[in-house]
XYZ file of C-alpha atoms in Angstrom:
563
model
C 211.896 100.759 10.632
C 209.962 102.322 7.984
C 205.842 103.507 8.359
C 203.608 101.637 6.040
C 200.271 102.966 4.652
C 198.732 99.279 5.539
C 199.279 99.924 9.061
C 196.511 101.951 11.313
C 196.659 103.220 15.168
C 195.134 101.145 17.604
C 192.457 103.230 18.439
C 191.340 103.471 14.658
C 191.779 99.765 14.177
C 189.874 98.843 16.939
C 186.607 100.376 15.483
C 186.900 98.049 12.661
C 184.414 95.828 14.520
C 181.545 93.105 13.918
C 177.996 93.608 13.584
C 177.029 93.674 17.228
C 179.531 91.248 17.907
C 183.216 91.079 19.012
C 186.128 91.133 21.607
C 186.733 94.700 21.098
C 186.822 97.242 23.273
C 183.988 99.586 23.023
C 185.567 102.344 24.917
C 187.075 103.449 22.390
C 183.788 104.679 20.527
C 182.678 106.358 23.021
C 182.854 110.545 21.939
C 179.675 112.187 22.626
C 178.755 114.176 25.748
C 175.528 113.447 26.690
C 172.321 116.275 27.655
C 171.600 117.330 30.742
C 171.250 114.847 33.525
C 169.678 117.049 36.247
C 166.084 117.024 34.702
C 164.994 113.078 35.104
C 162.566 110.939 37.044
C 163.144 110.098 40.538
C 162.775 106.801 41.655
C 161.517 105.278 44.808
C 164.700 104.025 46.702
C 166.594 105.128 43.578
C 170.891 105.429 44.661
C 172.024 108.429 43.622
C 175.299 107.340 41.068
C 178.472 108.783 43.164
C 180.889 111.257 41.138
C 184.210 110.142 40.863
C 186.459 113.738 42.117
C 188.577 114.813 39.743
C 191.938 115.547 40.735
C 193.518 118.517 41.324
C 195.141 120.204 37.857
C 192.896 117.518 35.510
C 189.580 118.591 34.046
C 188.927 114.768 33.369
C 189.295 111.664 34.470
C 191.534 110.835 30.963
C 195.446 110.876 32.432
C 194.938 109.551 36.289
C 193.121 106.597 33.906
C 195.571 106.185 31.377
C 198.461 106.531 34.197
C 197.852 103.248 35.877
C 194.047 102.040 34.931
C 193.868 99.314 37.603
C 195.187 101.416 40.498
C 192.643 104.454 39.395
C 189.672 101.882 39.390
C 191.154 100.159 42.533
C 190.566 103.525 44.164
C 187.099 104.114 42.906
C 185.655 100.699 43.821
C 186.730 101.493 47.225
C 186.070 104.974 47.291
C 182.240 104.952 45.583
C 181.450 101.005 45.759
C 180.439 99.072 41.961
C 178.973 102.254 40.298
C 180.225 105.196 39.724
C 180.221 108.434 37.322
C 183.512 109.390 35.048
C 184.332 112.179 33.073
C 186.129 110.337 30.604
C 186.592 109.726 27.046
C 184.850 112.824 26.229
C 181.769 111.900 28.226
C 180.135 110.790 31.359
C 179.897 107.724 31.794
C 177.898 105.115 34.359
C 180.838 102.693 35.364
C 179.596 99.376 36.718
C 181.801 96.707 38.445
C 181.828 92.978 39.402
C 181.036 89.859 37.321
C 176.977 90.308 38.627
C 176.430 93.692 37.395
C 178.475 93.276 34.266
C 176.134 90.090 33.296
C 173.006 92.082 34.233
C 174.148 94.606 31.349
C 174.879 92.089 29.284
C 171.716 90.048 29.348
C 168.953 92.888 29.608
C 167.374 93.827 26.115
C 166.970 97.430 27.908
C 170.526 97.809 27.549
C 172.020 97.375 23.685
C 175.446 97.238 22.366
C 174.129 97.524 18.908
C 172.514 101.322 19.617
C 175.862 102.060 21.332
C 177.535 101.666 18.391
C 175.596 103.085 16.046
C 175.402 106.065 17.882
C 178.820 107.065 17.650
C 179.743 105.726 14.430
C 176.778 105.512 12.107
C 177.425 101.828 11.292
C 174.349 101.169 10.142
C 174.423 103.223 7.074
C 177.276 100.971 6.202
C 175.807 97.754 6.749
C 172.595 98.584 4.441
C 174.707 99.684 1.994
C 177.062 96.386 1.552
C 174.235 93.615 1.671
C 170.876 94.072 -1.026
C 169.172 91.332 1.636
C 168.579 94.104 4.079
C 166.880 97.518 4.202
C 166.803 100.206 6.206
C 163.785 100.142 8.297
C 163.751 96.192 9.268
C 165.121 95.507 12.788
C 169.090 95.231 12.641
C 168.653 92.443 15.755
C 167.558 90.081 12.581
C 170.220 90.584 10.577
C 173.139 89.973 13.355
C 171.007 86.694 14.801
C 171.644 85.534 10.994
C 175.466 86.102 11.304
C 175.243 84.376 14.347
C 173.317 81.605 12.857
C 175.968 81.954 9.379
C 179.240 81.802 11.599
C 177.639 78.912 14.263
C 176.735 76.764 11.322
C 179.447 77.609 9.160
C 182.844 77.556 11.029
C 182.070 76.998 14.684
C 180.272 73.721 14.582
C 183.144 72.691 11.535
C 186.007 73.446 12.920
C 187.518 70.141 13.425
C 186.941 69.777 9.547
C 188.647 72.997 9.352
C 192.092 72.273 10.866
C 194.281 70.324 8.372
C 193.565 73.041 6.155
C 194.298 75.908 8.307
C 197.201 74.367 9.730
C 198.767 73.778 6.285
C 197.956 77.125 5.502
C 199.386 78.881 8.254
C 202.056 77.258 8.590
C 203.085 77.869 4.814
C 202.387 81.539 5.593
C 204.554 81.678 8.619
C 207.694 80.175 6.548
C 206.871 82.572 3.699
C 206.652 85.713 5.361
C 208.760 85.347 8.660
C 211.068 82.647 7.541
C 213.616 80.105 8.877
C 215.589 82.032 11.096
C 219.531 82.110 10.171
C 222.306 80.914 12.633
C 222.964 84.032 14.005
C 223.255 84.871 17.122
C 219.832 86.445 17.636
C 217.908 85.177 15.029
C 216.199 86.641 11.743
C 215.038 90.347 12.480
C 211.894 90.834 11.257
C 211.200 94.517 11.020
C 207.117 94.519 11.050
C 205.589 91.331 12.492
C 202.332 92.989 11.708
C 202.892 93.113 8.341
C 203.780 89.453 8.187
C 200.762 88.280 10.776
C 198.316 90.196 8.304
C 199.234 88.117 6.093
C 199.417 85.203 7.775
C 195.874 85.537 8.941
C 194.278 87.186 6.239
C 195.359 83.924 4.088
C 193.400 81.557 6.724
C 190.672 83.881 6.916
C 190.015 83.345 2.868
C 190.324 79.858 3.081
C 187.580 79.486 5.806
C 185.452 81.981 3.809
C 186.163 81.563 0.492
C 187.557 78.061 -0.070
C 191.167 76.935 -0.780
C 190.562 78.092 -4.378
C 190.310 81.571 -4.095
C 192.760 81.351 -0.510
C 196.483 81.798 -2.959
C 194.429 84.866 -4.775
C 196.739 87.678 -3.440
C 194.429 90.216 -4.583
C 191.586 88.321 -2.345
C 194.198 88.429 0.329
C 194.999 91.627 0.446
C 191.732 92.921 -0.166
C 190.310 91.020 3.044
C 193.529 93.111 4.822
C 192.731 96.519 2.548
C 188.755 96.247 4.136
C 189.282 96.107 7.513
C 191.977 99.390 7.127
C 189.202 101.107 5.419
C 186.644 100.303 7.797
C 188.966 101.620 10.537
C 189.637 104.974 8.804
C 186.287 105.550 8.066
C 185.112 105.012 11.259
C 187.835 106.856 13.009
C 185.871 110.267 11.474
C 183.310 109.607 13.284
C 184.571 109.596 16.959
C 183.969 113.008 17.737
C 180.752 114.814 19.043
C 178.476 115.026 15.961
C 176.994 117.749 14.711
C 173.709 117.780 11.555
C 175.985 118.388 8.978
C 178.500 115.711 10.149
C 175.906 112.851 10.220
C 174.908 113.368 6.839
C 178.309 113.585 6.043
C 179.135 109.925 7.403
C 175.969 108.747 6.215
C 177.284 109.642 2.546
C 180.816 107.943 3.264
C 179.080 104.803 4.731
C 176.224 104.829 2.134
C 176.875 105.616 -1.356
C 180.210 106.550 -1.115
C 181.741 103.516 1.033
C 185.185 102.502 -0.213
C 183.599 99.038 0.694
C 181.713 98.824 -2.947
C 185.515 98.609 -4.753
C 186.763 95.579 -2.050
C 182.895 94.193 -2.559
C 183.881 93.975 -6.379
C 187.070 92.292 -6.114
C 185.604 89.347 -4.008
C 182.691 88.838 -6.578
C 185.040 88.558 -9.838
C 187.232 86.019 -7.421
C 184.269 84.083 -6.478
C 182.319 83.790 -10.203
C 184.524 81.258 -11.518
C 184.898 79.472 -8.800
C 181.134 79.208 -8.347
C 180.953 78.138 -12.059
C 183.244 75.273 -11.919
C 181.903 74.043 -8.753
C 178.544 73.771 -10.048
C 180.324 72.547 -13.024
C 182.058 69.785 -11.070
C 178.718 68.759 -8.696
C 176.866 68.382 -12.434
C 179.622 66.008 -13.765
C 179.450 63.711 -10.723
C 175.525 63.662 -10.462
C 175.522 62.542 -14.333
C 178.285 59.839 -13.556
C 176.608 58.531 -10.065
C 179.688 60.010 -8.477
C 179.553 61.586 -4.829
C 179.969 65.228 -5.044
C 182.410 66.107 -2.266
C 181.323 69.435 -1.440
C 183.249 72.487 -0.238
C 182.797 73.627 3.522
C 184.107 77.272 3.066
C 181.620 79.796 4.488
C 180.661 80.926 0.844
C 179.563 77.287 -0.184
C 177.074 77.624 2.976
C 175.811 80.639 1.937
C 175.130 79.438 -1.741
C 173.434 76.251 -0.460
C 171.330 78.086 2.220
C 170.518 81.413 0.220
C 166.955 81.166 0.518
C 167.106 80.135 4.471
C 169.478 83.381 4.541
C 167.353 85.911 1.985
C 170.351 86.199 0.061
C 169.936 88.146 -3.221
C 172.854 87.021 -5.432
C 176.592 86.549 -5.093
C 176.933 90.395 -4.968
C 174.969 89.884 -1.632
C 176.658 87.162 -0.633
C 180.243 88.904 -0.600
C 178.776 91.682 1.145
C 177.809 89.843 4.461
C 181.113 87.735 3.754
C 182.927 91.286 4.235
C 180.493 91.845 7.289
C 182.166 88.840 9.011
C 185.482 89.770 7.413
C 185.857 92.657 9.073
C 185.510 91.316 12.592
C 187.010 88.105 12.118
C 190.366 90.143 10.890
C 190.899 92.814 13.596
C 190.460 90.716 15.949
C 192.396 87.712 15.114
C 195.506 90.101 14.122
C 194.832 91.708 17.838
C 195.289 88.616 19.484
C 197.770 87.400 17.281
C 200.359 89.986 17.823
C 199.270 89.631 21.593
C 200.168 85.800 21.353
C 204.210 86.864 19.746
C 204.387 89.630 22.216
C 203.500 87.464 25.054
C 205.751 84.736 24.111
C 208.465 87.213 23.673
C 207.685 88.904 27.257
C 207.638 85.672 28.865
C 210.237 83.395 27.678
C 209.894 80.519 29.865
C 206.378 79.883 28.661
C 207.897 78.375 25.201
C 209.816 75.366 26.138
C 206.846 74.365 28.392
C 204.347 74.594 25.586
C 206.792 73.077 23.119
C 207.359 70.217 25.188
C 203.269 69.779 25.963
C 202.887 69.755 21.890
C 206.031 67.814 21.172
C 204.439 64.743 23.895
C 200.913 64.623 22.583
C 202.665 63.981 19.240
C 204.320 61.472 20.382
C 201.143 59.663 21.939
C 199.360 60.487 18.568
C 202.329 59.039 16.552
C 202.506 55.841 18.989
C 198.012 55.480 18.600
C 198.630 55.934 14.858
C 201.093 53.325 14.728
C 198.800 50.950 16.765
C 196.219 51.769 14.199
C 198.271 50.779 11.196
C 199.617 47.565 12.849
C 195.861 46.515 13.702
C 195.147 47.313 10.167
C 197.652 45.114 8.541
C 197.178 42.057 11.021
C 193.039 41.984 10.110
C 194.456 41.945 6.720
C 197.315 39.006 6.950
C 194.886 36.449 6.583
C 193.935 37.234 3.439
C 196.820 37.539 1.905
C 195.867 41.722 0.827
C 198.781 44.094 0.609
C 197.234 47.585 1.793
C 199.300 51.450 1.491
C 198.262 53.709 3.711
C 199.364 56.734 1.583
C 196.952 59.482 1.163
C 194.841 57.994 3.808
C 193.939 58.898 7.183
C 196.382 57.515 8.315
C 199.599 58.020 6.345
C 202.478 57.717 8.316
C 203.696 61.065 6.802
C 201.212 62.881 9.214
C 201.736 61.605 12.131
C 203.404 64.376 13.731
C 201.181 66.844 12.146
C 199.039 69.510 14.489
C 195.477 68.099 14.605
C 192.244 68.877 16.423
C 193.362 66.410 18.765
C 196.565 67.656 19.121
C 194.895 71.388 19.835
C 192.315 70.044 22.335
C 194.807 68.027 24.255
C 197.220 71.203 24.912
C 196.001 72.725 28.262
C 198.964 74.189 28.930
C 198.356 76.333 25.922
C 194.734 77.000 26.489
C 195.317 78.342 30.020
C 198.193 80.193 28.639
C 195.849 82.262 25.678
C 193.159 82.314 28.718
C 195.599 83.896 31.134
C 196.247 86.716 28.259
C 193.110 87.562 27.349
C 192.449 87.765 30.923
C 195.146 89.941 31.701
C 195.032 92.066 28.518
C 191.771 93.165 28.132
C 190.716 96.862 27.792
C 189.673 98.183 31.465
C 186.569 99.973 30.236
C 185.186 98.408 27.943
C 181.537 96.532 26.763
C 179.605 99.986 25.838
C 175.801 99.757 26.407
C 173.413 102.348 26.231
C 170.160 102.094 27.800
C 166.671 102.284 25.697
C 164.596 103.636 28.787
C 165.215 104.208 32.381
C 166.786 101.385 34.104
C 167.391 100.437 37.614
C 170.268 98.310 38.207
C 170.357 95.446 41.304
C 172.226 98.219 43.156
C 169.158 101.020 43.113
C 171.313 102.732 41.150
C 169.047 104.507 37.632
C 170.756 104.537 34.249
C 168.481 106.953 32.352
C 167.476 106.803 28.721
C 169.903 107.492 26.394
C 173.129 106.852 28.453
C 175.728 104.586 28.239
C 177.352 102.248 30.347
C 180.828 100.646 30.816
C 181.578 97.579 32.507
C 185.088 97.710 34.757
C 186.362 94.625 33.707
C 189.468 95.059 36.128
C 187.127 94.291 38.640
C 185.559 90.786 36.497
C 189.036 90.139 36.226
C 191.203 90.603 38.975
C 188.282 88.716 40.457
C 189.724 86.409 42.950
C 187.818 83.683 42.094
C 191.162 83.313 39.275
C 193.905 83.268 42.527
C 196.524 85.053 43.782
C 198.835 88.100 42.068
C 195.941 89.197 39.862
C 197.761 91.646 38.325
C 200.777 89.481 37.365
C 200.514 87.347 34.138
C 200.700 83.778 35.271
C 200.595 81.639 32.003
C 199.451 78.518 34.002
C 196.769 80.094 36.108
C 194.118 78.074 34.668
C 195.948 74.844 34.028
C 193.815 71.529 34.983
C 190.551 74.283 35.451
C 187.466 74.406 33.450
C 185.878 76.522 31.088
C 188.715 76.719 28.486
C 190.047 79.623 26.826
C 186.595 80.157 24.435
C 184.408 80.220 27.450
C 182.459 83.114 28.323
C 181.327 83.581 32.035
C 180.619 86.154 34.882
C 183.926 86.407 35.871
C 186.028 85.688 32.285
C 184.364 88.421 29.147
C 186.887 89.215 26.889
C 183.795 87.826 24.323
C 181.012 89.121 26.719
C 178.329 87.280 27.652
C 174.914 86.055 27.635
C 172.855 85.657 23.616
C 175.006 87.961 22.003
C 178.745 86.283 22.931
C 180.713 86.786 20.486
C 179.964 83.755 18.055
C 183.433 83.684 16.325
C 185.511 83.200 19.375
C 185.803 79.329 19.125
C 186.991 79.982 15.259
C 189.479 83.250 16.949
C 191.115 80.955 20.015
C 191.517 78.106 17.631
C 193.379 79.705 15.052
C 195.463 81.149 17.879
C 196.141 78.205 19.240
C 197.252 76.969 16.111
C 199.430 80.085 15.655
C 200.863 79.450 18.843
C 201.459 75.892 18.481
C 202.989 76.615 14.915
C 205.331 79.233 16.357
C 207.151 77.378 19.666
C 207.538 74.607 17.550
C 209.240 76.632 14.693
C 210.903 79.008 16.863
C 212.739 78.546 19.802
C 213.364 81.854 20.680
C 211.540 85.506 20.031
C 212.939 88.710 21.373
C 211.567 92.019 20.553
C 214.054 94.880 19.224
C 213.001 97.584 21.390
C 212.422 96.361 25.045
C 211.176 99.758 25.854
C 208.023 99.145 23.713
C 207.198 96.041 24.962
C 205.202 97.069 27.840
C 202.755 98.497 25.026
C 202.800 95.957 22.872
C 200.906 93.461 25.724
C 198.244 96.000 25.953
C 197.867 97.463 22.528
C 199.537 95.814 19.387
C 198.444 97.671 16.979
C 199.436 101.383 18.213
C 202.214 102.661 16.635
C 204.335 104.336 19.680
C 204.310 100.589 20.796
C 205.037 98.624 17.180
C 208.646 97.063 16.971
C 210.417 94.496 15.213
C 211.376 90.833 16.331
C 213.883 88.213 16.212
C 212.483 84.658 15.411
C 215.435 82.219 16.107
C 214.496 78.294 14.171
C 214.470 75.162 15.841
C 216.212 73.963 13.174
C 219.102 76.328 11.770
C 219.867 74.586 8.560
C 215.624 73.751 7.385
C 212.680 75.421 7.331
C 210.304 74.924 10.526
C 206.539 73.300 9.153
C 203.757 72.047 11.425
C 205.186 69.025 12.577
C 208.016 68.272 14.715
């Protein structure tokens, strides 16, 4: 298998993150030791934060961690209690456990993600340099609340509108860049699934964004893929202490030297004659009284509502459409490769979800049907001959994956539940705190410092059952919140006003992806079985990345999205 310059290490892919948003782990940009933290305040019935002993031959806390991280913060909990102190990551860190102290982090203004960030990567600099709608000075908190308020009204309230078009899409993808599997033996190797996911989701990423139109512009495509690499890179210079000279430095690369500006350029000569004819079109059919059918893509949204938004021009416009980008990418491509990984780890869980999909089709088929037949009967009487091509309900899409199809799969949704679950980054959810705060526990995070939450404590909670640390696809089958829920004791999207507002578009595009894949494949097995073990925890890393053999349903056709 052969290296490939659009392929990044986890670690610097997984700073390619959203704008005080995501599903992330924020461990990873954590690099700065912190001052002195004998001079402070005392505090009446303040608990003083126990130290975490560092074993014998270590000088951190780094390889018992990395060794076995649930059995290491096992031991703590029961050792120090919910918080304790690690030398770790090349810091100390305030380590908080349990689904009530990770939501009091969460939900505190006192405590802020945002800062945490920009702290060790400078990410600000980059964001005023993208977008002309936003200057340095104004209070960053309004620009996120605005992608919150672009991505709820844009995709997540839309989604169901969304779906034909996605599943057409990715579908498509799939058979062009993994293929119909031959009749051999083991299937079609293919030698980088990453490669062919990036593809796959960068694709339905442009056509949520940027409109079917612009969605078969390869350059677009592989532009959206070329900006999050970039982003990582860039990033991945900054996780190191920081010195004077080295902030100015990043400030330069994020500011007026950010490789962004070239990426920026190629979405805005993509979108201007798009723009053009749309306008073009919505002219023609206000002059004829015709209804202007118009476009849902995020960009549309942002054209119609660029007042609402303070958006300058279409130059603007792309910019916070790369914002979003950038999160919406990672991410997806993260969970994606979980979702073939997982599949491939745990081969009975196909046939199970197959044969879910494969029986609400068949109910939707039979309703459809039902439909049609009522349809015709109202129409006997008069004597009318109706065709129900190209309508909703041509018989030709019947068997197609729809919303309802998606919403009706629980066996799927407690599957992607039961991965992000079991999947997620130990440490993770960085906060650092604006002043001194007590927590519930008496315990003082001072000014300045950062927090983690020990989500192997939220979850390998046992409110989710028995063998916590065993991947049980159906854990959550017949239970409620679904797979998009945030709560105390499920945060792979964190929790409280700044949840991550993309995760209903992220779960159902893997949903989707999953659907799309047991019912084209019947069979995946990774090449190198000794890598798997990586590839559930970190996909993108390359000691874990191996190839894949997709066997087809169907030998002698290509798979699509019905069955």
């Amino acid at each position: 298998m052969s290296n490939s310059s659009t392929l990044v290490s986890a670690n610097t892919l997984k700073l390619a993150i959203p704008v005080g948003v995501g599903i992330i782990s924020l461990a990873y940009l954590s690099a700065r030791v912190f001052g002195n933290r004998n001079i402070r305040t005392r505090y009446e019935n303040e608990q003083t934060i126990p130290k975490v002993a560092i074993r014998k031959g270590d000088s951190t806390h780094d390889a018992e961690y990395h060794e076995n991280q649930d059995e290491f913060l096992l031991k703590c909990e029961q050792t120090y209690g919910p918080v304790f102190e690690l030398q770790i990551l090349n810091q100390t860190l305030t380590i908080v456990s349990g689904g009530t102290l990770a939501r009091e982090i969460h939900v505190n203004d006192h405590f802020s993600f945002r800062d945490s960030v920009e702290h060790m990567t400078g990410y600000r600099a980059f964001v005023y340099s993208l977008i002309k709608s936003y200057t340095e000075g104004e209070n960053i908190l309004h620009e996120t609340m605005v992608h919150y308020t672009m991505i709820r009204d844009g995709i997540s309230t839309k989604l169901s509108s969304f779906t034909p078009d996605i599943v057409k899409k990715m579908s498509f993808l799939l058979d062009a860049h993994i293929g119909p599997a031959s009749s051999l033996e083991n299937g079609k190797l293919v030698e980088w699934p990453l490669l062919a996911l990036q593809q796959v989701v960068s694709g339905t990423m442009v056509e949520v964004f940027m409109g079917p139109e612009i969605a078969n512009n390869t350059l677009v495509t592989d532009t959206f893929i070329a900006c999050t690499t970039d982003f990582g890179l860039m990033l991945a210079q900054s996780n190191e202490s920081r010195s004077t000279a080295k902030v100015l430095r990043i400030k330069a690369q994020h500011g007026v030297l950010n490789v962004m500006h070239k990426h920026l350029q190629v979405l805005v000569k993509a979108a201007e004659p798009v723009i053009e004819e749309r306008h073009r079109q919505e002219q023609w059919a206000a002059e004829n009284g015709v209804e202007y059918e118009r476009p849902k893509d995020m960009m549309q949204m942002m054209l119609d509502r660029q007042e609402e938004f303070g958006l300058v021009d279409l130059e603007d416009i792309c910019g916070h459409l790369i914002l979003l980008v950038l999160s919406s990418m990672h991410t997806t491509l993260e969970a994606g490769m979980n979702v073939l990984f997982y599949l491939a780890a745990y081969p009975d869980t196909i046939e199970p979800i197959y044969e879910e999909i494969a029986e609400i089709l068949g109910q939707q088929t039979q309703d459809r049907q039902e439909q049609r037949k009522s349809y015709r009967e109202s129409l006997a009487s008069g004597g009318a001959e109706f065709s129900f091509v190209n309508t909703d309900l041509d018989p030709t899409g019947d068997r197609e994956i729809t919303e309802h199809v998606i919403k009706k799969a629980t066996k799927l949704d407690s599957f992607l539940k039961e991965m992000f679950r079991f999947r997620m980054e130990r440490l993770s959810a960085s906060h650092m705190a604006r002043e001194d705060i007590m927590l519930s526990t008496g315990h003082v995070v001072r000014k300045g410092e950062k927090v983690l939450v020990n989500m192997r404590s939220v979850h390998q909670d046992e409110v989710h059952g028995d063998d916590l640390t065993e991947f049980r696809p159906w854990r959550f089958l017949g239970k409620n919140p679904g797979a998009a829920k945030a709560s105390k004791d499920y945060m792979p999207f964190g929790i409280g006003k700044f949840t991550c507002p993309g995760r209903f578009l992220a779960v159902h595009d893997l949903k989707i992806l999953a659907a799309l894949l047991v019912t084209k494949y019947s069979d995946l097995v990774v090449e190198d079985k000794q890598r798997l073990p990586g590839m559930l925890s970190s996909p993108l890393n390359f000691g874990s990345l191996t190839g894949m053999y997709f066997t087809s349903r169907n030998k002698n056709d290509a798979s699509s999205s019905t069955l």
